[in-house]
Amino acid sequence: EPEVTQTPSHQVTQMGQEVILRCVPISNHLYFYWYRQILGQKVEFLVSFYNNEISEKSEIFDDQFSVERPDGSNFTLKIRSTKLEDSAMYFCASRTSTDTQYFGPGTRLTVL
Amino acid sequence: ILNVEQSPQSLHVQEGDSTNFTCSFPSSNFYALHWYRWETAKSPEALFVMTLNGDEKKKGRISATLNTKEGYSYLYIKGSQPEDSATYLCAFRIPNTDKLIFGTGTRLQVFP
């Protein structure tokens, strides 16, 4: 069964460094998302992406964040200058024209 | 601010017991309610997407009901098994937006 994959599973970085989190959505999917979960808190929406542009973003998704679909398969989240409070589990999700969003296993980002 | 609540936060049951938990969401401006099952270190697995008041959906021993007028959904597990141990997340979606608003989850542990 097709699934969303994410790499790396765990990323450790120093405060101020740039990180790129990578996702391979399910191949025929058209809508792409990033969510995150800070430890002990709810899963929260960051951004949605459709037709090569951002369709919606949350207040969290400021100028430090960007998303890209550089080729036909990858979907990336870049954090330009990481802060301690960016430490979280980051989930990628995708869907077709139906409502169900399919999630990847997440990347745990630790900012030291 | 749209808030989604789940109760209880955690639940410990014996193998064979049936169990249920609740997701509460704003009753106005409803589009869809999603249920996910999330085992540690794995992708959250989509269980149900519910859109109509009075909807009841079933997948094996797991079923869910929806009451959009009063703003709640119940998830039932009949004859719990140890492999049902996971965190069960609900997520709410309003019209004209693609983002999911998640609850805190109910962590279920089934003891043999």
Tab-separated table of C-alpha atoms in Angstrom:
chain	number	residue	atom	x	y	z
A	1	GLU	CA	0.000	0.000	0.000
A	2	PRO	CA	1.417	3.433	-0.905
A	3	GLU	CA	2.542	5.559	2.012
A	4	VAL	CA	3.993	8.958	2.809
A	5	THR	CA	7.665	8.775	3.745
A	6	GLN	CA	9.791	11.310	5.592
A	7	THR	CA	13.522	11.746	6.083
A	8	PRO	CA	15.368	11.953	8.345
A	9	SER	CA	13.511	10.323	11.208
A	10	HIS	CA	15.495	12.436	13.680
A	11	GLN	CA	17.404	15.638	13.063
A	12	VAL	CA	19.551	17.386	15.650
A	13	THR	CA	20.727	20.903	14.900
A	14	GLN	CA	22.226	23.929	16.578
A	15	MET	CA	20.147	27.037	17.154
A	16	GLY	CA	20.474	29.395	14.193
A	17	GLN	CA	21.198	26.659	11.678
A	18	GLU	CA	19.050	25.930	8.640
A	19	VAL	CA	17.289	22.597	8.357
A	20	ILE	CA	15.413	20.957	5.507
A	21	LEU	CA	12.888	18.269	6.284
A	22	ARG	CA	11.986	16.023	3.402
A	23	CYS	CA	8.809	14.223	2.475
A	24	VAL	CA	7.782	11.979	-0.380
A	25	PRO	CA	3.981	12.153	-0.625
A	26	ILE	CA	1.879	9.406	-2.178
A	27	SER	CA	2.465	9.595	-5.923
A	28	ASN	CA	-0.940	10.582	-7.306
A	29	HIS	CA	-1.742	13.028	-4.505
A	30	LEU	CA	-2.318	16.687	-5.251
A	31	TYR	CA	-2.559	18.408	-1.858
A	32	PHE	CA	0.339	18.551	0.574
A	33	TYR	CA	0.632	19.618	4.194
A	34	TRP	CA	3.015	20.134	7.058
A	35	TYR	CA	1.922	19.820	10.676
A	36	ARG	CA	3.944	19.717	13.852
A	37	GLN	CA	3.553	18.529	17.412
A	38	ILE	CA	5.550	20.100	20.195
A	39	LEU	CA	6.023	17.593	23.009
A	40	GLY	CA	2.944	17.461	25.214
A	41	GLN	CA	0.866	19.667	22.930
A	42	LYS	CA	-1.661	19.128	20.149
A	43	VAL	CA	-0.751	18.448	16.551
A	44	GLU	CA	-0.950	21.851	14.838
A	45	PHE	CA	-1.279	22.867	11.206
A	46	LEU	CA	1.573	24.762	9.560
A	47	VAL	CA	0.901	25.004	5.834
A	48	SER	CA	-0.961	23.516	2.889
A	49	PHE	CA	0.305	23.439	-0.690
A	50	TYR	CA	-1.532	22.865	-3.936
A	51	ASN	CA	-0.742	23.464	-7.579
A	52	ASN	CA	2.784	24.601	-6.724
A	53	GLU	CA	1.801	27.283	-4.306
A	54	ILE	CA	0.864	27.763	-0.676
A	55	SER	CA	-2.909	27.600	-0.311
A	56	GLU	CA	-3.084	28.275	3.414
A	57	LYS	CA	-0.676	28.885	6.280
A	58	SER	CA	-0.923	29.322	10.016
A	59	GLU	CA	0.452	32.130	12.165
A	60	ILE	CA	3.337	29.850	13.101
A	61	PHE	CA	4.467	29.701	9.479
A	62	ASP	CA	6.424	32.953	9.410
A	63	ASP	CA	9.262	34.117	7.178
A	64	GLN	CA	11.610	31.576	8.750
A	65	PHE	CA	9.648	28.775	7.130
A	66	SER	CA	9.322	27.875	3.473
A	67	VAL	CA	8.038	24.918	1.478
A	68	GLU	CA	8.968	23.647	-1.918
A	69	ARG	CA	8.137	20.868	-4.299
A	70	PRO	CA	11.411	20.830	-6.210
A	71	ASP	CA	10.539	17.907	-8.466
A	72	GLY	CA	7.578	15.645	-9.075
A	73	SER	CA	8.052	13.609	-5.930
A	74	ASN	CA	9.594	15.509	-3.013
A	75	PHE	CA	7.974	18.075	-0.739
A	76	THR	CA	10.286	19.937	1.627
A	77	LEU	CA	9.979	22.171	4.660
A	78	LYS	CA	12.879	24.549	5.279
A	79	ILE	CA	13.476	26.386	8.523
A	80	ARG	CA	16.045	29.106	7.849
A	81	SER	CA	17.334	29.870	11.317
A	82	THR	CA	16.139	27.381	13.881
A	83	LYS	CA	15.101	28.400	17.380
A	84	LEU	CA	14.828	26.266	20.487
A	85	GLU	CA	11.032	26.446	20.255
A	86	ASP	CA	11.117	24.842	16.797
A	87	SER	CA	11.912	21.520	18.476
A	88	ALA	CA	8.964	19.289	17.620
A	89	MET	CA	7.803	16.306	15.596
A	90	TYR	CA	7.092	17.492	12.050
A	91	PHE	CA	4.547	15.561	9.999
A	92	CYS	CA	3.985	15.668	6.281
A	93	ALA	CA	0.598	14.694	4.859
A	94	SER	CA	-0.953	14.408	1.426
A	95	ARG	CA	-4.289	13.662	-0.182
A	96	THR	CA	-6.065	13.303	-3.487
A	97	SER	CA	-9.332	15.107	-4.161
A	98	THR	CA	-10.983	13.121	-1.358
A	99	ASP	CA	-10.922	14.387	2.234
A	100	THR	CA	-8.599	11.891	3.890
A	101	GLN	CA	-5.146	13.253	4.671
A	102	TYR	CA	-2.465	10.547	4.816
A	103	PHE	CA	0.353	11.205	7.219
A	104	GLY	CA	3.998	10.258	7.229
A	105	PRO	CA	5.785	8.914	10.331
A	106	GLY	CA	7.268	12.296	11.197
A	107	THR	CA	10.707	13.829	11.640
A	108	ARG	CA	11.739	14.618	15.194
A	109	LEU	CA	13.635	17.915	15.142
A	110	THR	CA	15.775	18.746	18.160
A	111	VAL	CA	17.273	22.235	18.323
A	112	LEU	CA	20.120	22.627	20.810
B	1	ILE	CA	-10.432	30.144	18.539
B	2	LEU	CA	-11.607	26.698	17.461
B	3	ASN	CA	-10.983	24.113	20.124
B	4	VAL	CA	-11.230	20.353	19.885
B	5	GLU	CA	-11.251	18.361	23.114
B	6	GLN	CA	-10.896	14.640	23.675
B	7	SER	CA	-11.666	12.622	26.759
B	8	PRO	CA	-10.398	10.793	28.581
B	9	GLN	CA	-6.721	11.673	28.127
B	10	SER	CA	-5.748	8.091	28.784
B	11	LEU	CA	-7.452	4.788	29.312
B	12	HIS	CA	-6.235	1.409	30.539
B	13	VAL	CA	-8.446	-1.602	29.807
B	14	GLN	CA	-8.187	-5.375	29.918
B	15	GLU	CA	-8.106	-7.441	26.768
B	16	GLY	CA	-11.669	-8.232	25.742
B	17	ASP	CA	-13.182	-5.103	27.291
B	18	SER	CA	-15.109	-2.739	25.074
B	19	THR	CA	-14.287	0.911	25.370
B	20	ASN	CA	-15.264	4.291	24.013
B	21	PHE	CA	-13.976	7.825	24.020
B	22	THR	CA	-15.218	11.245	23.044
B	23	CYS	CA	-14.231	14.066	20.750
B	24	SER	CA	-15.941	17.446	21.267
B	25	PHE	CA	-15.817	20.187	18.660
B	26	PRO	CA	-17.611	23.461	17.857
B	27	SER	CA	-21.106	22.631	16.624
B	28	SER	CA	-21.334	25.645	14.339
B	29	ASN	CA	-19.509	25.824	11.029
B	30	PHE	CA	-18.869	22.106	10.630
B	31	TYR	CA	-17.361	20.440	7.558
B	32	ALA	CA	-15.819	17.124	8.616
B	33	LEU	CA	-14.501	15.145	11.560
B	34	HIS	CA	-11.512	12.824	11.140
B	35	TRP	CA	-10.351	9.989	13.387
B	36	TYR	CA	-6.774	8.735	13.375
B	37	ARG	CA	-5.017	5.901	15.163
B	38	TRP	CA	-1.394	6.648	16.026
B	39	GLU	CA	1.079	4.097	17.281
B	40	THR	CA	4.419	5.360	18.544
B	41	ALA	CA	7.088	5.680	15.811
B	42	LYS	CA	4.526	5.015	13.074
B	43	SER	CA	2.410	7.202	10.804
B	44	PRO	CA	-0.994	8.255	12.133
B	45	GLU	CA	-3.422	5.928	10.371
B	46	ALA	CA	-6.652	7.359	8.980
B	47	LEU	CA	-9.669	5.535	10.432
B	48	PHE	CA	-12.711	7.561	9.438
B	49	VAL	CA	-13.823	10.794	7.846
B	50	MET	CA	-17.318	11.740	8.967
B	51	THR	CA	-19.353	14.509	7.430
B	52	LEU	CA	-23.076	13.964	8.046
B	53	ASN	CA	-24.955	14.348	11.302
B	54	GLY	CA	-25.959	10.903	12.507
B	55	ASP	CA	-23.190	9.224	10.496
B	56	GLU	CA	-22.000	5.907	11.842
B	57	LYS	CA	-18.892	4.259	10.383
B	58	LYS	CA	-17.304	0.912	11.117
B	59	LYS	CA	-13.935	-0.694	10.453
B	60	GLY	CA	-13.614	-4.138	11.976
B	61	ARG	CA	-14.087	-3.810	15.738
B	62	ILE	CA	-13.855	-0.017	15.650
B	63	SER	CA	-16.850	2.206	14.995
B	64	ALA	CA	-17.615	5.898	15.282
B	65	THR	CA	-20.691	8.073	15.505
B	66	LEU	CA	-21.171	11.754	14.795
B	67	ASN	CA	-23.497	14.387	16.252
B	68	THR	CA	-22.846	17.710	14.554
B	69	LYS	CA	-25.757	19.494	16.253
B	70	GLU	CA	-24.285	19.017	19.714
B	71	GLY	CA	-20.666	18.859	18.579
B	72	TYR	CA	-19.376	15.432	19.531
B	73	SER	CA	-18.191	12.157	18.074
B	74	TYR	CA	-17.727	8.847	19.867
B	75	LEU	CA	-15.205	6.177	18.958
B	76	TYR	CA	-15.991	2.638	20.123
B	77	ILE	CA	-13.715	-0.356	20.232
B	78	LYS	CA	-15.417	-3.688	20.776
B	79	GLY	CA	-13.434	-6.448	22.479
B	80	SER	CA	-10.156	-4.505	22.816
B	81	GLN	CA	-6.953	-6.317	21.910
B	82	PRO	CA	-3.358	-5.429	22.895
B	83	GLU	CA	-2.704	-4.369	19.296
B	84	ASP	CA	-5.373	-1.655	19.722
B	85	SER	CA	-2.999	0.133	22.090
B	86	ALA	CA	-2.343	3.508	20.494
B	87	THR	CA	-3.252	7.169	20.702
B	88	TYR	CA	-6.559	7.966	19.024
B	89	LEU	CA	-6.735	11.463	17.565
B	90	CYS	CA	-9.730	13.341	16.274
B	91	ALA	CA	-9.408	16.334	13.962
B	92	PHE	CA	-12.009	18.877	12.955
B	93	ARG	CA	-12.311	20.709	9.690
B	94	ILE	CA	-14.395	23.814	8.964
B	95	PRO	CA	-15.676	24.840	5.519
B	96	ASN	CA	-13.436	26.757	3.090
B	97	THR	CA	-10.225	25.624	4.725
B	98	ASP	CA	-8.037	22.605	4.290
B	99	LYS	CA	-6.413	22.466	7.686
B	100	LEU	CA	-7.222	19.921	10.361
B	101	ILE	CA	-7.599	21.095	13.957
B	102	PHE	CA	-6.554	18.287	16.244
B	103	GLY	CA	-7.601	17.266	19.725
B	104	THR	CA	-5.108	16.212	22.371
B	105	GLY	CA	-5.757	12.531	21.756
B	106	THR	CA	-6.817	9.628	23.937
B	107	ARG	CA	-4.028	7.221	24.797
B	108	LEU	CA	-5.375	3.673	25.036
B	109	GLN	CA	-3.470	0.803	26.634
B	110	VAL	CA	-4.916	-2.687	26.452
B	111	PHE	CA	-3.433	-5.200	28.880
B	112	PRO	CA	-3.419	-8.921	28.078
